[in-house]
Short mmCIF file of C-alpha atoms and ligand atoms in Angstrom, two decimals:
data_model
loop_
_atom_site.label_atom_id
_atom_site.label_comp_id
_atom_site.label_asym_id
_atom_site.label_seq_id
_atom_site.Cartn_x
_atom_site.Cartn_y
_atom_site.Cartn_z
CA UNK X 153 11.04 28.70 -35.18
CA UNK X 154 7.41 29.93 -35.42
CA UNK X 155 6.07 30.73 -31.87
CA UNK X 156 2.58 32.15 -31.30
CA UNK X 157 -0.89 31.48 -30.19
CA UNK X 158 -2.45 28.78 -31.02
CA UNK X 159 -5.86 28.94 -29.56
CA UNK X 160 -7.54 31.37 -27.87
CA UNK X 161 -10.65 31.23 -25.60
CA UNK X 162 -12.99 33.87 -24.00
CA UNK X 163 -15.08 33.94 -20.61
CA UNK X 164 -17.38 36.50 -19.42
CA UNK X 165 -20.35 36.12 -16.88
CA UNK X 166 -23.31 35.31 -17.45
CA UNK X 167 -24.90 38.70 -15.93
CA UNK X 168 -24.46 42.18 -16.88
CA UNK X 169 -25.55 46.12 -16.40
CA UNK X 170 -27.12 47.94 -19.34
CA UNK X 171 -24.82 51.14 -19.29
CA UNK X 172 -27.74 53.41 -20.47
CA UNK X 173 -29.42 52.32 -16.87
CA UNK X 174 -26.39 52.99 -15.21
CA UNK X 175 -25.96 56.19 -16.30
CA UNK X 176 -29.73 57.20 -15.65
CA UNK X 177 -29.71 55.96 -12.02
CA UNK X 178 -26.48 58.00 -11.74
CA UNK X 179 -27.77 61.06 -13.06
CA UNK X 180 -25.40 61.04 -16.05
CA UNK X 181 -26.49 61.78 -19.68
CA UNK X 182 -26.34 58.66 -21.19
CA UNK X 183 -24.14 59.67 -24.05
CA UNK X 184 -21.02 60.03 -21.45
CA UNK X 185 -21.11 56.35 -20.94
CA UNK X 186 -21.98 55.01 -24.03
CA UNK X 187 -19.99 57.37 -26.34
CA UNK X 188 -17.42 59.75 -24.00
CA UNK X 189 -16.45 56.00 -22.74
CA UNK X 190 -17.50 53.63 -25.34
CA UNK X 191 -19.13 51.49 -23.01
CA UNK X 192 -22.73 49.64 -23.71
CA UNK X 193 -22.99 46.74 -21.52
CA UNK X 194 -21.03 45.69 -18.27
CA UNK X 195 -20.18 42.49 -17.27
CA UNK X 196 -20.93 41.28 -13.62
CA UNK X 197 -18.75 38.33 -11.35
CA UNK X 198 -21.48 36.74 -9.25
CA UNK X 199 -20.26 35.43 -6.52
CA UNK X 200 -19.86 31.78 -7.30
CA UNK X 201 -17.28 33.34 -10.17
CA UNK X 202 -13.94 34.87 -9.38
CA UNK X 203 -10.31 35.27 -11.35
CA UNK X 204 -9.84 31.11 -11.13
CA UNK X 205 -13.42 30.61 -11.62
CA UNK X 206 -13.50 32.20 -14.96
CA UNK X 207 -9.64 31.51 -16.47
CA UNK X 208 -10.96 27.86 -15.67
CA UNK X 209 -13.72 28.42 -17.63
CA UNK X 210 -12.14 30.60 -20.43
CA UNK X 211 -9.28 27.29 -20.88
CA UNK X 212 -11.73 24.89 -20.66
CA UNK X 213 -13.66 25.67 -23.74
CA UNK X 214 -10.61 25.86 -26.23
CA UNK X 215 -8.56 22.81 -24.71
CA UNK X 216 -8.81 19.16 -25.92
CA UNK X 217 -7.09 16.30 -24.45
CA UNK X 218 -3.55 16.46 -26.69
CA UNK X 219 -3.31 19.89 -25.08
CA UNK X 220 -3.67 19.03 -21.63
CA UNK X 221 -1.20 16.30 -21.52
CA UNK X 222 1.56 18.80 -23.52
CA UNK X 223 0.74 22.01 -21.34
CA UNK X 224 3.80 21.98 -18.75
CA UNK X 225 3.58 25.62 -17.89
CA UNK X 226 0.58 27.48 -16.05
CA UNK X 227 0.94 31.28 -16.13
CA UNK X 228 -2.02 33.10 -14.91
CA UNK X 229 -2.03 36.76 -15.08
CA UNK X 230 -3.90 38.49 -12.80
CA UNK X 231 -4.46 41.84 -10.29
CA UNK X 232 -7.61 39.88 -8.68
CA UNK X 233 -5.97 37.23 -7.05
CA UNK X 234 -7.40 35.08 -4.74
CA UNK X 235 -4.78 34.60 -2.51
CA UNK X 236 -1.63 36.25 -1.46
CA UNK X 237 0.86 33.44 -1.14
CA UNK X 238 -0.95 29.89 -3.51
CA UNK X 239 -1.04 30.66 -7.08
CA UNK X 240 -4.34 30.97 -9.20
CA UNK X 241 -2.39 28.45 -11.81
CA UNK X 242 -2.52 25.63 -9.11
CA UNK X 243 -6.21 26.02 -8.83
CA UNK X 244 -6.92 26.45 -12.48
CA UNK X 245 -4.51 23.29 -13.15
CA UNK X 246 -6.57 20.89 -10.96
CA UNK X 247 -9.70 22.32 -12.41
CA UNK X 248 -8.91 21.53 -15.56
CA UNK X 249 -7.05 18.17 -15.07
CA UNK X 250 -3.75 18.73 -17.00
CA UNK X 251 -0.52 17.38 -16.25
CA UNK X 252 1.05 16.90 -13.21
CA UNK X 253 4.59 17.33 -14.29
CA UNK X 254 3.71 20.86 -15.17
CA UNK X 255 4.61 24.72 -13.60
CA UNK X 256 1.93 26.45 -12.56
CA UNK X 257 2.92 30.49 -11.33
CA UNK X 258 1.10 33.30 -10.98
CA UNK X 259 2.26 36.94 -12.33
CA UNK X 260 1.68 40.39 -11.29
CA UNK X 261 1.83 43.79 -13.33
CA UNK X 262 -1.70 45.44 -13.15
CA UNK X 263 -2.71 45.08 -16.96
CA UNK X 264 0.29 44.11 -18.47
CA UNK X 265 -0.08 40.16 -16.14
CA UNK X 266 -0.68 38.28 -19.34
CA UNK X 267 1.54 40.08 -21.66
CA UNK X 268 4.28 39.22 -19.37
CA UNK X 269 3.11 35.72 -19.20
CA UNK X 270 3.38 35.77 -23.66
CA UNK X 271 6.85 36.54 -23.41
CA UNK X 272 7.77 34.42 -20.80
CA UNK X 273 6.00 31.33 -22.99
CA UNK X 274 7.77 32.66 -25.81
CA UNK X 275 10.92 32.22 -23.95
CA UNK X 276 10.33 28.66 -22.49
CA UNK X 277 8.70 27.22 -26.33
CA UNK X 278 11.76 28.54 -27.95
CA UNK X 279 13.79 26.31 -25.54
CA UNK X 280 11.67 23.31 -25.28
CA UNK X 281 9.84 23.40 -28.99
CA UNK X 282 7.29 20.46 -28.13
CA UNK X 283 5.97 22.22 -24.94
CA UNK X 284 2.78 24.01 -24.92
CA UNK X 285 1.73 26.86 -22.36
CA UNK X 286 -1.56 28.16 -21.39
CA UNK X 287 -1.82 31.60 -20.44
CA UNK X 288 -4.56 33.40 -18.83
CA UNK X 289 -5.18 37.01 -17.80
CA UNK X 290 -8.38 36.88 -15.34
CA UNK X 291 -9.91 40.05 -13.52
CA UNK X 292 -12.70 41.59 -11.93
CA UNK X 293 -12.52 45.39 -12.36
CA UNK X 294 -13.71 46.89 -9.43
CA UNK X 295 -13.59 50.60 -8.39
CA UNK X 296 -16.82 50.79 -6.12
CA UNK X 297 -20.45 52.38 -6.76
CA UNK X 298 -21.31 55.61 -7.63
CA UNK X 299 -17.62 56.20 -8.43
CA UNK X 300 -15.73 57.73 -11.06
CA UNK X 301 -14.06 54.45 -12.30
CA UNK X 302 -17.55 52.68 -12.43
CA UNK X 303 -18.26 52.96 -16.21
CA UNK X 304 -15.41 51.16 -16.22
CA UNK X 305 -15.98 48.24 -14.48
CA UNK X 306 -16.26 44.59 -15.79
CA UNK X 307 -15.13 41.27 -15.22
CA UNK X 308 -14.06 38.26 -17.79
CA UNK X 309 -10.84 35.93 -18.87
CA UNK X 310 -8.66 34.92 -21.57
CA UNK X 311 -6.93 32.05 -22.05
CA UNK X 312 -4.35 31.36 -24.48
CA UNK X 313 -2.64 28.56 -25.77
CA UNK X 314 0.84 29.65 -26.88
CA UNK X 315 3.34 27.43 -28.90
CA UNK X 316 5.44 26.60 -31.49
CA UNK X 317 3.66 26.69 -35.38
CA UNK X 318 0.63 28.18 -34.24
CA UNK X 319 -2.75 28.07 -35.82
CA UNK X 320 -3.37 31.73 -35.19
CA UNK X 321 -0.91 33.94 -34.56
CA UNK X 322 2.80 34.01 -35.06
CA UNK X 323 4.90 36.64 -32.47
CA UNK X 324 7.09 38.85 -33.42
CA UNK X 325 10.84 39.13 -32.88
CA UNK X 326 10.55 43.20 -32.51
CA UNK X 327 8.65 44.25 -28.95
CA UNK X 328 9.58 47.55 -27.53
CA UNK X 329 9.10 47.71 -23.54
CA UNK X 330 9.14 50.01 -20.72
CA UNK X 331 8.78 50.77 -16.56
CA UNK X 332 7.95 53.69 -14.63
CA UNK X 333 7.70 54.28 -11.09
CA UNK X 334 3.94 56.01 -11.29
CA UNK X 335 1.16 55.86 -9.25
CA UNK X 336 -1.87 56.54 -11.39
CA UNK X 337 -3.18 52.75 -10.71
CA UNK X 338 -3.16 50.62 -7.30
CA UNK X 339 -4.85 48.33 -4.74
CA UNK X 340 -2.89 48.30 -1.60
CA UNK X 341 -3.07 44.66 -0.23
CA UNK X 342 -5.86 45.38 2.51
CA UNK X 343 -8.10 46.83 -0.26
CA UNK X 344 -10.93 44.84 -2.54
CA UNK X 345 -11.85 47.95 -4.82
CA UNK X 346 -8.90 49.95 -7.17
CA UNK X 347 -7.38 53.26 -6.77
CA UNK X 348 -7.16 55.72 -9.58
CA UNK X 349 -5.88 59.11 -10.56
CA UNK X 350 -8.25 59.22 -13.17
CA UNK X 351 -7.07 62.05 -15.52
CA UNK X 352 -3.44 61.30 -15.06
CA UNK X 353 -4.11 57.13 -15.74
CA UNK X 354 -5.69 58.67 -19.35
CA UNK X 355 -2.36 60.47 -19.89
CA UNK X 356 0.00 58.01 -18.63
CA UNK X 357 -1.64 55.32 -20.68
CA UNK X 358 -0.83 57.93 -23.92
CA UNK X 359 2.70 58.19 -22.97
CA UNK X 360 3.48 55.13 -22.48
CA UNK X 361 2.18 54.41 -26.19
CA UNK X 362 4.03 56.87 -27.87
CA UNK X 363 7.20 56.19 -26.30
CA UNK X 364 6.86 52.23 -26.56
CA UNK X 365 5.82 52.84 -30.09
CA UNK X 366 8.47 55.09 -30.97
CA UNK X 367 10.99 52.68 -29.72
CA UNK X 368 9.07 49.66 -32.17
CA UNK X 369 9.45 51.62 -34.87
CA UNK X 370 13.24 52.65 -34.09
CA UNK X 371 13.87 48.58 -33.77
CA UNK X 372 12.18 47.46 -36.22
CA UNK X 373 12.38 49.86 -39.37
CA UNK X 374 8.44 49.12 -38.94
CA UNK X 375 5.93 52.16 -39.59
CA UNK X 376 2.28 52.76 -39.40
CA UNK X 377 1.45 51.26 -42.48
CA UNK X 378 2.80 48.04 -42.21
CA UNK X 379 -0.03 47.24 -40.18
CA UNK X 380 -3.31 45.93 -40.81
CA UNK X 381 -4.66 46.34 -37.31
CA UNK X 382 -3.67 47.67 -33.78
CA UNK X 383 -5.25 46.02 -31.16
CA UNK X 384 -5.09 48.12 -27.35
CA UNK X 385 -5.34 47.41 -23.41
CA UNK X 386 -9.02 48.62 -23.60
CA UNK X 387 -10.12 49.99 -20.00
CA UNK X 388 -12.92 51.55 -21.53
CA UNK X 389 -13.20 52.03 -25.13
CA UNK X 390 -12.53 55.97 -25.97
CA UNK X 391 -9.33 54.89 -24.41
CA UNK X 392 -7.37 52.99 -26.83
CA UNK X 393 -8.62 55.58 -29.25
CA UNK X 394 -7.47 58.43 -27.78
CA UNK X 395 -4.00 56.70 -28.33
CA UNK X 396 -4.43 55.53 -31.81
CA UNK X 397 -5.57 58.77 -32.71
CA UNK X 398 -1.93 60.40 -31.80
CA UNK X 399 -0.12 58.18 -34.27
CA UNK X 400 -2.59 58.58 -37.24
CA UNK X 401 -1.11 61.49 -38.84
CA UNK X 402 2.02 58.75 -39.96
CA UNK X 403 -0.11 57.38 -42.29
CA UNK X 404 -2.22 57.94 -45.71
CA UNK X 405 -5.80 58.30 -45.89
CA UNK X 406 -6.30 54.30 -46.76
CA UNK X 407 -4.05 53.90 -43.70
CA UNK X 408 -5.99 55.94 -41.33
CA UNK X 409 -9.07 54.22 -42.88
CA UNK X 410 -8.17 50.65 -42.47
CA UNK X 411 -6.92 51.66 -39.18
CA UNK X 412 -10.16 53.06 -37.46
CA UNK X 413 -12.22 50.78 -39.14
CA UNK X 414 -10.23 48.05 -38.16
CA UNK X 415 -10.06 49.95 -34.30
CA UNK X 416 -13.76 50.10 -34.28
CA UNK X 417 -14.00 46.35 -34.74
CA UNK X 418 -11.46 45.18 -32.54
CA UNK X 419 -12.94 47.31 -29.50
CA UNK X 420 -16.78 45.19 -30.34
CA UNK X 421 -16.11 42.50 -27.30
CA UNK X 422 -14.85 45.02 -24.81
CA UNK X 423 -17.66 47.47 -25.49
CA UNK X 424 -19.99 44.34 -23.81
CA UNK X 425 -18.31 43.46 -21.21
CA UNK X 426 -15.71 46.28 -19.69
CA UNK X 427 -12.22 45.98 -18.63
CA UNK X 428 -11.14 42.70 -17.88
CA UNK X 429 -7.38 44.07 -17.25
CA UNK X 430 -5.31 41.49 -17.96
CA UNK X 431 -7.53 40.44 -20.35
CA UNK X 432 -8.50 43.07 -21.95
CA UNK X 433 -5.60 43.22 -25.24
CA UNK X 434 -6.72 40.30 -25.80
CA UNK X 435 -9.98 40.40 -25.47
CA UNK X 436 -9.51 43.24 -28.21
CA UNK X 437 -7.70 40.77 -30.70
CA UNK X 438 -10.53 38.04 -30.19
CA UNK X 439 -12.50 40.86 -30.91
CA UNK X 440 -10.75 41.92 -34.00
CA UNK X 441 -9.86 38.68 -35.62
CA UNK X 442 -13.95 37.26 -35.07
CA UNK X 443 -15.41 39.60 -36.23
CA UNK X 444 -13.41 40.63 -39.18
CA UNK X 445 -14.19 38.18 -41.64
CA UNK X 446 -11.94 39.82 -44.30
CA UNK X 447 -8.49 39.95 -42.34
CA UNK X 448 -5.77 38.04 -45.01
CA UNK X 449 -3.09 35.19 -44.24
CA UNK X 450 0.53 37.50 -43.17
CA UNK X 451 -0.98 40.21 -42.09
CA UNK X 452 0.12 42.11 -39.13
CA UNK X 453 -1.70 43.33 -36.13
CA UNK X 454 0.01 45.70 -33.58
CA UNK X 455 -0.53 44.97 -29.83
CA UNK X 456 0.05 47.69 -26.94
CA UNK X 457 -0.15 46.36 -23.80
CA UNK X 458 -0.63 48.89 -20.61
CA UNK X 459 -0.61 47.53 -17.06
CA UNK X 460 -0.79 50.83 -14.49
CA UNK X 461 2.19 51.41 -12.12
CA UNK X 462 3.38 51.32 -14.95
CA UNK X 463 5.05 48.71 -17.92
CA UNK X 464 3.62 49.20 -21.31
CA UNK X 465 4.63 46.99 -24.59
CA UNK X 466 4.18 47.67 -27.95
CA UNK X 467 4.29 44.21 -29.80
CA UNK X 468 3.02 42.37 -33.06
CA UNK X 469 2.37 38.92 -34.44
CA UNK X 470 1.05 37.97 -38.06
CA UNK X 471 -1.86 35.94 -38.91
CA UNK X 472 -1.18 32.40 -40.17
CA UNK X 473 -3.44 30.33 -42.97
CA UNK X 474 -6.61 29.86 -42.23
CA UNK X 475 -6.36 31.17 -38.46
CA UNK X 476 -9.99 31.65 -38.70
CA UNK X 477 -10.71 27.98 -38.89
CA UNK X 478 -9.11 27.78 -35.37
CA UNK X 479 -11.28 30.57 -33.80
CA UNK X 480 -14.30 30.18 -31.50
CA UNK X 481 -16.38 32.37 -32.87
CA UNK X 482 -19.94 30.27 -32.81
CA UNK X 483 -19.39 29.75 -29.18
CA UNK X 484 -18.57 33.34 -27.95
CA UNK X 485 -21.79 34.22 -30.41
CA UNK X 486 -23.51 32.09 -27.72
CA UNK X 487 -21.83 33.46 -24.64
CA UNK X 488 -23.07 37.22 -25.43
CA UNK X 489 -26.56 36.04 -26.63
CA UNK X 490 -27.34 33.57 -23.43
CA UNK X 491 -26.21 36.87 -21.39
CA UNK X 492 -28.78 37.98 -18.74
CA UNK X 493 -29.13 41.20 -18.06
CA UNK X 494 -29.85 42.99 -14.64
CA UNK X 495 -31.39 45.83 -13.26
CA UNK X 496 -29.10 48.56 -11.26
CA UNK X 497 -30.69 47.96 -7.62
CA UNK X 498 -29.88 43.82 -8.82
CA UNK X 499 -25.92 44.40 -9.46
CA UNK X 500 -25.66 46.67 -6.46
CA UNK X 501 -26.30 43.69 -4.46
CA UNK X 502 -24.42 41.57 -6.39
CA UNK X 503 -21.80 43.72 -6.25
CA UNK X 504 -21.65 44.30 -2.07
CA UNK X 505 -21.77 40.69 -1.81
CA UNK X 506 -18.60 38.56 0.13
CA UNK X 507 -17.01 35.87 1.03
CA UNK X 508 -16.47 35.56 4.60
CA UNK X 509 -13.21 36.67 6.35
CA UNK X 510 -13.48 35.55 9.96
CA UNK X 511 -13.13 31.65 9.04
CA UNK X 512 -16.83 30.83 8.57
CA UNK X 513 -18.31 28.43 6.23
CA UNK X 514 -20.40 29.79 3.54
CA UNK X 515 -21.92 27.60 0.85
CA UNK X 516 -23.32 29.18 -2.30
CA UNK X 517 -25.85 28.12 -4.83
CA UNK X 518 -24.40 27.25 -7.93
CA UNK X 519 -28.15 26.44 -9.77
CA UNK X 520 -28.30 29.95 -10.32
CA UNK X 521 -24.56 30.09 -12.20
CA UNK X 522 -24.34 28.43 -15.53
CA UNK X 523 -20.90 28.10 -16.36
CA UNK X 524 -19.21 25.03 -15.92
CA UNK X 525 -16.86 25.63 -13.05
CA UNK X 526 -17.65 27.97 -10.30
CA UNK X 527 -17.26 28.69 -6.77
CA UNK X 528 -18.77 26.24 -4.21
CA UNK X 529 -18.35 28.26 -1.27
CA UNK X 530 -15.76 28.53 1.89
CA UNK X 531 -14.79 26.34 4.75
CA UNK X 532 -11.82 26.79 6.82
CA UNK X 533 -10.65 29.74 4.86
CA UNK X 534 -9.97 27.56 1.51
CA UNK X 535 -11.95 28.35 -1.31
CA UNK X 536 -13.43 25.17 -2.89
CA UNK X 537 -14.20 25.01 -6.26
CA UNK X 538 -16.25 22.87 -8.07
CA UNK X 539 -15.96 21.59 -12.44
CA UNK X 540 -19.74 20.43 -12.86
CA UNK X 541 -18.73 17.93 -15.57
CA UNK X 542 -16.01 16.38 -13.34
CA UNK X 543 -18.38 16.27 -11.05
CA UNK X 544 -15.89 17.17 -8.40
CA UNK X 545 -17.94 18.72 -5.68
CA UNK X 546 -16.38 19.60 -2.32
CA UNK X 547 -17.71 18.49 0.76
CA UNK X 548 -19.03 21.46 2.76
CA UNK X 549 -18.18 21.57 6.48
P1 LIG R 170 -14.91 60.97 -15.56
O1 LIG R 170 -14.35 62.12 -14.79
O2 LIG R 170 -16.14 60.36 -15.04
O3 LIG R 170 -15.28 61.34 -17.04
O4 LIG R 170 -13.76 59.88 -15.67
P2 LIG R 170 -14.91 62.63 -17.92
O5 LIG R 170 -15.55 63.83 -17.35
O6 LIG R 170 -13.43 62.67 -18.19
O7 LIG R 170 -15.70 62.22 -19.24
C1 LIG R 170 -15.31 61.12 -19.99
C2 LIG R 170 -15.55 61.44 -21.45
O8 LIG R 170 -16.94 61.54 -21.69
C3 LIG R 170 -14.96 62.78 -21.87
O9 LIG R 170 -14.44 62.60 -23.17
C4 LIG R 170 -16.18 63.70 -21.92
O10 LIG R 170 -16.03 64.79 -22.81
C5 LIG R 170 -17.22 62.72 -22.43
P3 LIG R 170 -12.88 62.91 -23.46
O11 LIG R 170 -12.67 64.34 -23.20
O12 LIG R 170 -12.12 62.06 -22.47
O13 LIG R 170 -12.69 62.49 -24.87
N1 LIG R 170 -18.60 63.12 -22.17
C6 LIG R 170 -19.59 63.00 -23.07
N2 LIG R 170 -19.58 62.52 -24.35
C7 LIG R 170 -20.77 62.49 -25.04
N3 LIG R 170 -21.94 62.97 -24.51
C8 LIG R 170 -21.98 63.45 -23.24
C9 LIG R 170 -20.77 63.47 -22.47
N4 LIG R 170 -20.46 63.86 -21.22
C10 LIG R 170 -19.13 63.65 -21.04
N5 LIG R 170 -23.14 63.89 -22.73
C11 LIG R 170 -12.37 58.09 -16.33
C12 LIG R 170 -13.50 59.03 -16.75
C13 LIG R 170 -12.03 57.16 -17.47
C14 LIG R 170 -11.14 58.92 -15.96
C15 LIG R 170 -12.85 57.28 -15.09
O14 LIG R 170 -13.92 56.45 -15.46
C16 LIG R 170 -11.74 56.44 -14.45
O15 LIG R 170 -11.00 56.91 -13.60
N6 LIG R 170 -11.64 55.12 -14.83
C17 LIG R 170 -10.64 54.21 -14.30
C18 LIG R 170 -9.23 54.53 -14.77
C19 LIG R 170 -9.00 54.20 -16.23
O16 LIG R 170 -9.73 53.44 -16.85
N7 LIG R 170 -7.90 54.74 -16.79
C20 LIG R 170 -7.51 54.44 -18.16
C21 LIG R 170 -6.01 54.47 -18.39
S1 LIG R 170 -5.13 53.52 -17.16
C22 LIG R 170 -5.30 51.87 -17.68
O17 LIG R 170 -5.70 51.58 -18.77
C23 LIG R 170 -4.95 50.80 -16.70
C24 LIG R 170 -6.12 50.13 -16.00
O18 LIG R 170 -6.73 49.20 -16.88
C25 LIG R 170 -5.64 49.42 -14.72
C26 LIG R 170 -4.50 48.40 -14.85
O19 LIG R 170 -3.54 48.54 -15.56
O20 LIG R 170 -4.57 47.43 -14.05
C27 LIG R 170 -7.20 51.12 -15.55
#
């Protein structure tokens, strides 16, 4: 049976930082940010959008009504959670009005949340063919101003649909996995802004490649030019490069050609809005498979998936017949162009502002959002979240 991803849906924020102004106000040549990194723009969570916010908003815009009655499996990847104990994939499931009779988790790996998710959908559609799962990877990157990690900030979701005979993208049998105790990533529980060991994150992030691609290729007789594409966890967009460029030597010249250019496209969408973590793979395929109008029918696209801490994957699917019909592309050409963008002393407010902790009620405008669902505000500690076109807004105490 054909299992793969059958839709797949993008949200960013409306706001974000031009990363040339960034870098002036920081007293960094421009240049580091926007080619050492491979950063140009950076996407900015208001605060009337968090990780349910904008997985609710990334779903909404790729589901119809069929889906949400067949969906009977939630998994929202995530390192932003909301909430220590409920999952994210409750909230999202009321926001978007799907199924009761459904399971609704969230899952934990730093980067590698959604991944995880993929293969546990690929699991539960190859026992129950007629069942469709939507899986999300949803984060705010935060590692605090004036820092090291703040060129590679952003914020955004992805939600996919994933299920048997999919429009898009069928999965792979071959995936080659692996975990390591390693602390180059973290947020201890108590804190709302990342830890990082920089250099060593850069160099973990390369292992972990070579080793999960090593084992791919061992598995499944595969080599580098069998692929068309390979898409990467993009924290910033040197990054995945910096990998790629440690395999190219496997291939001809037309491979390593195909295989930058193809690199270069898929890396388009993160360049605008950041990391996303869990998102960001496949933020990197939307990327890729949007914007490349030539990519054929069967051809395959590698995946690596990094999540810090660390579990990398080294994947692929193949693209099915006329997968583009099934994109989004008119609508994410909409999403970057209706961006606004904000000056530096505008996201460092933005950026310092919270939600209450000490049980206070806080309500928050939502004229100044425009997505569909946001954040109303908090009462009694629960968030409460509002879908404009339900119409479902919560009474503030
Ligand atoms: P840094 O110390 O600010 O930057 O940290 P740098 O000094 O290493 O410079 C960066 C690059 O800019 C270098 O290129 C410089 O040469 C270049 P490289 O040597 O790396 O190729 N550069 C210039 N280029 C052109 N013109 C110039 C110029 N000046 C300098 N004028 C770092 C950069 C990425 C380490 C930092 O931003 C950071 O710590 N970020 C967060 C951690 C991270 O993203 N790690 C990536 C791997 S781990 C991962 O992917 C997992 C993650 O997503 C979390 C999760 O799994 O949940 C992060």
């Amino acid at each position: 049976m054909k299992i793969g991803i059958d839709k797949i849906g993008f949200y960013a924020p409306h706001l974000y930082v031009d990363m040339n102004k960034l870098a002036v106000s920081r007293n960094v040549e421009p240049e580091k940010y926007t080619i050492g990194i491979g950063q140009e723009k950076m996407a900015l969570a208001p605060i009337t959008q968090d990780s349910v916010t904008m997985a609710a908003n990334a779903a909404l815009k790729i589901l119809d009504e069929e889906d949400k009655k067949a969906i009977d499996f939630v998994i929202f990847g995530t390192e932003s959670g909301i909430d220590n104990s409920k999952s994210a994939g409750v909230y999202v499931h009321d926001l978007l009005g799907l199924n009761p009779y459904a399971r609704s988790i969230e899952v934990k790996q730093a980067c590698y949340g959604a991944t995880a998710g993929i293969q546990m959908a690929k699991g539960h559609i190859a026992l129950n063919p007629k069942s469709k799962v939507l899986v999300l990877g949803s984060d705010i990157a935060r590692y605090g101003l004036n820092t090291s990690g703040e060129a590679t900030q952003g914020a955004g979701a992805v939600a996919m649909l994933i299920s048997a005979d999919p429009k898009i993208m069928t999965l792979e049998e071959n995936s080659a996995f692996l975990t390591e105790d390693i602390m180059d990533f973290w947020r201890p529980i108590h804190a709302d802004k990342a830890f990082v060991d920089g250099k060593f994150s850069n160099e973990q992030y390369i292992a972990f490649f070579n080793k999960v691609w090593n084992q791919y290729k061992a598995k499944s007789g595969l080599e580098l030019s069998d692929f068309e594409a390979i898409c990467y966890h993009l924290p910033y967009t040197k990054m995945g490069f910096k990998a790629l460029k440690t395999v190219l030597d496997e291939g001809t010249d037309e491979d390593r050609e195909r295989l930058l250019a193809n690199y270069k496209i898929s890396t388009q969408y993160n360049r605008n809005v950041g990391n996303i973590y869990t998102g960001s793979l496949y933020l990197s395929l939307l990327s890729l498979l949007e914007l490349n109008e030539n990519l054929q029918a069967g051809s395959r696209i590698g995946l690596f998936s990094y999540g810090s801490g660390a579990v990398g994957e080294f994947f692929s699917g193949k693209l099915e017949e006329n997968y583009r019909e099934h994109l989004h592309v008119v609508e994410h050409e909409q999403l970057f162009s209706s961006r606004i963008e904000i000056t530096v002393a505008e996201y460092e407010e933005i950026f310092q502002e919270t939600l209450p902790v000490d049980s206070s009620t806080m309500e928050l405008d939502l004229e100044k959002d425009p997505a569909t669902i946001c954040l109303a505000g908090i009462t009694d500690n629960k968030r409460q979240y509002v879908n404009k076109v339900f119409g479902k807004v919560p009474v503030m105490k």
